[in-house]
Tab-separated table of C-alpha atoms in Angstrom:
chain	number	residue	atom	x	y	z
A	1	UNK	CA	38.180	123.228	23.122
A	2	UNK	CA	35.308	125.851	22.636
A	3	UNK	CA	33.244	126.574	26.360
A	4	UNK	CA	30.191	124.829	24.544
A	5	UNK	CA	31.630	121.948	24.413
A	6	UNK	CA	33.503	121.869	27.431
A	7	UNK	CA	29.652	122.813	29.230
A	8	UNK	CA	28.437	119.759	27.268
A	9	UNK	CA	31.050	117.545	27.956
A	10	UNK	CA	30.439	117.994	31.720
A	11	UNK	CA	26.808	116.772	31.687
A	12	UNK	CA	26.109	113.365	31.540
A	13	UNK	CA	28.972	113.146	34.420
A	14	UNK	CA	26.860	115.664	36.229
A	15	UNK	CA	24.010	113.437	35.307
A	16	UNK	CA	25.368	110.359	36.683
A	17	UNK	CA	25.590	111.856	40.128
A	18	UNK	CA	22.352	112.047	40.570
A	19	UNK	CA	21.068	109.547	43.514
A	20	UNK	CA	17.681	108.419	43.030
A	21	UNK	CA	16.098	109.353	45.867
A	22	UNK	CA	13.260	111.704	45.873
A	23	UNK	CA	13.778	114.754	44.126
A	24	UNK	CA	12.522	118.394	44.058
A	25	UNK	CA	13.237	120.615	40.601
A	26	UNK	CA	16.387	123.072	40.688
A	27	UNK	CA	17.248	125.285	37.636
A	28	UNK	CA	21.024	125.105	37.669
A	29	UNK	CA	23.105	128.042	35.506
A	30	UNK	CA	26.474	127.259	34.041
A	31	UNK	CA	28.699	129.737	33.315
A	32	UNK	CA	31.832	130.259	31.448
A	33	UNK	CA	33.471	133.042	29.617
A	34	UNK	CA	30.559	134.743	28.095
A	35	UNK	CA	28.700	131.766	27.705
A	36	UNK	CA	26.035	130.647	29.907
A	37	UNK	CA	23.677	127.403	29.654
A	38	UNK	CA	20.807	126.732	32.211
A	39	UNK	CA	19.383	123.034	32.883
A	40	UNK	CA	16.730	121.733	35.078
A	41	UNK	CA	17.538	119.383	37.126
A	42	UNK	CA	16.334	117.377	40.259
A	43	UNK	CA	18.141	117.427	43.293
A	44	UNK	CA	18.436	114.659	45.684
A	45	UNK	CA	16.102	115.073	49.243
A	46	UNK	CA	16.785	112.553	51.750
A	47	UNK	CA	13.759	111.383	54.157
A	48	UNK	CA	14.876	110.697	57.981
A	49	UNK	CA	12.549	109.999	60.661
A	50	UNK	CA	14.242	108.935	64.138
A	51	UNK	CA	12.630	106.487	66.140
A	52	UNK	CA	11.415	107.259	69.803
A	53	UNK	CA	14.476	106.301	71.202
A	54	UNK	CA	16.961	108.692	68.460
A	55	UNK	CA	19.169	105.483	67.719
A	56	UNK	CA	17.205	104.633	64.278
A	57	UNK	CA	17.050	106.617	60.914
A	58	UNK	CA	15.173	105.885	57.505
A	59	UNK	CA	15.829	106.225	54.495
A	60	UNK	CA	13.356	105.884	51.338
A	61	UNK	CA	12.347	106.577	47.831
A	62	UNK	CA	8.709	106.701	48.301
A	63	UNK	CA	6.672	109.915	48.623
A	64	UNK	CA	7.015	111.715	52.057
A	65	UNK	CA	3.514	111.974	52.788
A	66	UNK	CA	3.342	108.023	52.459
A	67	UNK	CA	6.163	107.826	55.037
A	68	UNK	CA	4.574	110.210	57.548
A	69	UNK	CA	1.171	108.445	57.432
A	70	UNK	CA	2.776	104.839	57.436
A	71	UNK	CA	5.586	106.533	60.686
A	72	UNK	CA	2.662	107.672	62.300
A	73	UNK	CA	0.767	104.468	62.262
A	74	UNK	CA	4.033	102.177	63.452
A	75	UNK	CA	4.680	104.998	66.059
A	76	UNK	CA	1.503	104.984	67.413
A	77	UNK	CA	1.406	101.154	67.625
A	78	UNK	CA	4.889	101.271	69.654
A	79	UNK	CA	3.472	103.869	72.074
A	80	UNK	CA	0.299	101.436	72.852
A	81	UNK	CA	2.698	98.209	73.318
A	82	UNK	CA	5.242	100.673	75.235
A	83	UNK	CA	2.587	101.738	77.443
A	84	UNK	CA	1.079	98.279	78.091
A	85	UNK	CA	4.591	97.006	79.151
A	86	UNK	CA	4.918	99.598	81.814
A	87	UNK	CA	1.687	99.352	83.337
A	88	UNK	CA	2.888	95.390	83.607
A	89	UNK	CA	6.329	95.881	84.670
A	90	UNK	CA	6.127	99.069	86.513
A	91	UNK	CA	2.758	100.786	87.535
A	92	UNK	CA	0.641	97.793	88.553
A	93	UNK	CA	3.819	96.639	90.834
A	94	UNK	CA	4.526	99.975	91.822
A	95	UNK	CA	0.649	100.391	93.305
A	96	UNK	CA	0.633	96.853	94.780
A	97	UNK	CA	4.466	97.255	96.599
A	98	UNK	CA	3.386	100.763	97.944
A	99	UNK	CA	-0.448	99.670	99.583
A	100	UNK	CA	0.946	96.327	100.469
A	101	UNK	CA	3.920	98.304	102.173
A	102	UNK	CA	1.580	100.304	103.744
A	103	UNK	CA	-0.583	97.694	105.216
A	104	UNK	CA	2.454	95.754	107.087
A	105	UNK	CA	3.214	99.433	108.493
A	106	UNK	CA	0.143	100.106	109.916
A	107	UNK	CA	0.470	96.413	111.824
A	108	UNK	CA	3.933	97.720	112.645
A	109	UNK	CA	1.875	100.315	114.695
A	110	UNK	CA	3.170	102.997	112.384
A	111	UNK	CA	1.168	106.415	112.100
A	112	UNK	CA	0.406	107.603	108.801
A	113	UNK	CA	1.881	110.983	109.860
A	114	UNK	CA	5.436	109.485	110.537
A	115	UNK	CA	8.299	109.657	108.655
A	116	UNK	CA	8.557	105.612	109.042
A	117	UNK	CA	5.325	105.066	107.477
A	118	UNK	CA	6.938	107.295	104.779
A	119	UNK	CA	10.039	105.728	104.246
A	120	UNK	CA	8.420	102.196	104.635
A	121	UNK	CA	6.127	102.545	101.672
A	122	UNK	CA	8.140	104.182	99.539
A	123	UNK	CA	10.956	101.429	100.086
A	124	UNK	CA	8.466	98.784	99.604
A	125	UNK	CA	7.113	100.574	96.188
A	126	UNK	CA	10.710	100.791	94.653
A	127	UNK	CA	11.340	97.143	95.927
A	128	UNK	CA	8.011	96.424	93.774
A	129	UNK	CA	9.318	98.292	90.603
A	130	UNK	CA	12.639	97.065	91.095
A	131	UNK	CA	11.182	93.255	90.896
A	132	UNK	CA	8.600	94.179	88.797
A	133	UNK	CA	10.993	95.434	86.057
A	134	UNK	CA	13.444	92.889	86.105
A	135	UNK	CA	11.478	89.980	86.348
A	136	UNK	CA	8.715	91.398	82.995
A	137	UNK	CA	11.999	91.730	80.790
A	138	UNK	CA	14.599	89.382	82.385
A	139	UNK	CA	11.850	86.614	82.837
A	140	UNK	CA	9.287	86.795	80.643
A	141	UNK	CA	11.322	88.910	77.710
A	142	UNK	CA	14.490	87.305	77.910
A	143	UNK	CA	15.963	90.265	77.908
A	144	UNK	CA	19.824	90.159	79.099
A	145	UNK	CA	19.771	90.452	82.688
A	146	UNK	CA	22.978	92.502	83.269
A	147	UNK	CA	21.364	95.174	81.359
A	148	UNK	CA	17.710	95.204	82.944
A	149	UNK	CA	19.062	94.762	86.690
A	150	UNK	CA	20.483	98.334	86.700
A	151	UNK	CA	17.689	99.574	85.001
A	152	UNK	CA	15.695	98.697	87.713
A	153	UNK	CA	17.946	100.383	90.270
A	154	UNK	CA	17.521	103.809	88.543
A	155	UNK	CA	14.078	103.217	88.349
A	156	UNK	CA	13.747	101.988	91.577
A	157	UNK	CA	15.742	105.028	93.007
A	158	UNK	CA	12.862	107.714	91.333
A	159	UNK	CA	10.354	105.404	92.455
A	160	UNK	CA	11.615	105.634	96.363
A	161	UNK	CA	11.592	109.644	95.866
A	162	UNK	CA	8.140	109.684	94.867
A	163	UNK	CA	6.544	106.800	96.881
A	164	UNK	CA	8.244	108.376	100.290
A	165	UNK	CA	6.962	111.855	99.314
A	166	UNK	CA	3.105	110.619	98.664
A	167	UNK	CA	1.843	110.611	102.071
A	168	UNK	CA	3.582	113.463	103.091
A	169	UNK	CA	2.453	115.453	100.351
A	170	UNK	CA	-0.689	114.020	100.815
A	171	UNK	CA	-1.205	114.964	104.702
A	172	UNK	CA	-0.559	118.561	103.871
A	173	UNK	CA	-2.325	119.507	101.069
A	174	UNK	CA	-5.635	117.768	102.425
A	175	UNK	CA	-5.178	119.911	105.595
A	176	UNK	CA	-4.486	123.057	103.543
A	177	UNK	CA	-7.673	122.182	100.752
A	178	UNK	CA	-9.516	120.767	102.939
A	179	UNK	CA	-9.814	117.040	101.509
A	180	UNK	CA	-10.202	118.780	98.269
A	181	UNK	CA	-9.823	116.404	95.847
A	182	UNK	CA	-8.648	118.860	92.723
A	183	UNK	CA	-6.453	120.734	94.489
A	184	UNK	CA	-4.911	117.603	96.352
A	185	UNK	CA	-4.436	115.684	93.331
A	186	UNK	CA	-2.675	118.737	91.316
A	187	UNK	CA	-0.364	119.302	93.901
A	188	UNK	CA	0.119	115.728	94.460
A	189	UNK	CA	1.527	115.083	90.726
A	190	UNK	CA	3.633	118.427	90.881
A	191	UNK	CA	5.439	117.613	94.143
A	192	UNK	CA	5.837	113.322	93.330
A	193	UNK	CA	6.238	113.952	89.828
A	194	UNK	CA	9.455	116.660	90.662
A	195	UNK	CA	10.819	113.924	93.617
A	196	UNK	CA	10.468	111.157	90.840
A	197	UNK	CA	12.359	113.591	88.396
A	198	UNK	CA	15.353	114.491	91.351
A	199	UNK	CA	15.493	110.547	91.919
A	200	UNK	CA	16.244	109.443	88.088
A	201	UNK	CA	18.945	112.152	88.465
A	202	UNK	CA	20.045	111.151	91.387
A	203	UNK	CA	20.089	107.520	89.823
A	204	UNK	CA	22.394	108.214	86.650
A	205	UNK	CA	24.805	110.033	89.111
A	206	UNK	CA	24.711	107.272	91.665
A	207	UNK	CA	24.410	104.020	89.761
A	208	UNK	CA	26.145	104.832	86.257
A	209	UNK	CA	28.290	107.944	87.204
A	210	UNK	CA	29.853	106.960	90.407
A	211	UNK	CA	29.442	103.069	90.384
A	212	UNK	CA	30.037	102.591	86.828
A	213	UNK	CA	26.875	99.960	86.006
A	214	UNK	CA	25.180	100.707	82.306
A	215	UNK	CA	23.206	103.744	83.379
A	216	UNK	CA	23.027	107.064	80.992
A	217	UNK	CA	25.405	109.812	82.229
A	218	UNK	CA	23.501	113.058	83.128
A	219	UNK	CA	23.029	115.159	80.077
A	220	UNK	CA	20.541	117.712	78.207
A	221	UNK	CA	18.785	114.914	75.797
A	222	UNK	CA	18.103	112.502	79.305
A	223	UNK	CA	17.070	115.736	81.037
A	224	UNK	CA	14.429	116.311	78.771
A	225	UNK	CA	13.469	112.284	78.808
A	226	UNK	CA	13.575	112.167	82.618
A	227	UNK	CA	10.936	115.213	83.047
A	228	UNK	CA	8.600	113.522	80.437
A	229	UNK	CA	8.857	110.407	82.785
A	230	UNK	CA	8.126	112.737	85.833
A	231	UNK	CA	5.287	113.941	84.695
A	232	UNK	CA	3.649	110.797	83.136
A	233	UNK	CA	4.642	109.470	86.943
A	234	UNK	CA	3.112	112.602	88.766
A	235	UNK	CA	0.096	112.190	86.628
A	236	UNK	CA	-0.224	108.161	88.057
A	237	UNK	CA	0.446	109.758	91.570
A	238	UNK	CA	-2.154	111.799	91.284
A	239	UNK	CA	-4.791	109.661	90.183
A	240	UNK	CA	-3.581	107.398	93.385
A	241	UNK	CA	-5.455	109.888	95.407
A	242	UNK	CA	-8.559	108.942	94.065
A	243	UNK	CA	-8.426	106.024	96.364
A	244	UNK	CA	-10.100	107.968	99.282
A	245	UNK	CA	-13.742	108.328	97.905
A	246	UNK	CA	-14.023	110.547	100.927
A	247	UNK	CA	-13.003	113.572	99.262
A	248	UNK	CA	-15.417	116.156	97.839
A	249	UNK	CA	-15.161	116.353	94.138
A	250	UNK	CA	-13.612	112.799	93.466
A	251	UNK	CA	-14.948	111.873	90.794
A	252	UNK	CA	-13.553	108.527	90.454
């Protein structure tokens, strides 16, 4: 057969590949011999957006700027009912278990300058997020407990990092500002917020590395997750400060 023919022949296969999804324009040039025949065509551009947690794709025929304004609204609608359930399950809890800790040590007779005062509040704040955690989604979710207790545990383990380091951390940067409630707070959510980071690590390696139990391994993506935790966690440490209306500057 002539190359004409054969070109011809070829197209409405060509055309039947064609997905309908949406499509941008491509000029596509077929040559054979000293022939050559150019068509317009549209090719094929698949939409993805991944959830916040990377396990969920989509896929969709409407035009992308729909899907980015309608993503943007269900995203932003997660992040407000994500954030509500972990000042219920975790933050609330994890202020309550660390004052109320601190309160029995202080009838204890401990000093706020001892490392038992320390270790006694931040054990009693991870016992609070621990609870706290497993009872919001085990309890009231229904979430499986199996997966939710270990959960906790990592969680738990960052939380005893950061709630032993706050008074510490505290003590010394009021004596070195002065009770100065800027420069106390700032270093407050560096220094909690990077012993909150070192415990989640510590977790994975501990609870779902050594022990087995449905943790995360260690890797780059969790990295990255576990230091946006850290610093949403410094930030709360931080603002804990405010609690001493004492200091110059506070605001709050």
């Amino acid at each position: 057969p002539d190359s004409q023919a054969t070109t011809r022949s070829m197209l409405p296969n060509f055309a039947l590949r064609l997905p309908k999804f949406n499509a941008v324009k491509r000029t596509l040039v077929f040559r054979h011999g000293n022939n050559i025949l150019s068509m317009s065509t549209k090719v094929p551009v698949k939409t993805e957006l991944k959830n916040i947690t990377g396990s969920a794709k989509m896929s969709t025929a409407v035009d992308p700027s729909e899907i980015t304004a309608e993503s943007q609204s269900t995203l932003v609608s997660k992040r407000f009912q994500l954030t509500s359930e972990v000042i219920m399950s975790k933050v609330f809890w994890a202020g309550f278990g660390w004052q109320g800790s601190s309160i029995i040590a202080d009838k204890m007779g401990m000093s706020a300058d001892s490392l038992a005062f320390a270790g006694t509040t931040g054990a009693g704040e991870a016992l609070a997020v621990f609870a706290g955690h497993s009872i919001f989604y085990g309890a009231i979710k229904g979430t499986a407990l199996e997966k939710e207790v270990p959960t906790a545990l990592w969680l738990g383990t960052g939380t005893f990092f950061s709630g032993t380091a706050w008074q510490p951390v505290v003590n010394v940067l009021v004596n070195l500002t002065d009770n100065f409630f800027p420069a106390v707070a700032a270093g407050t959510m560096i220094a909690c917020g990077s012993a909150f980071y070192a415990g989640l690590r510590v977790g994975r390696a501990l609870w779902g590395e050594s022990l087995g139990l449905p943790i995360a391994k260690r890797d780059y993506e969790n990295l990255n997750s576990d230091a946006g935790l850290s610093v949403a966690i410094g930030g709360a440490t931080a603002m804990f400060v405010a609690c001493d209306p004492s200091m110059p500057v506070n605001i709050f």
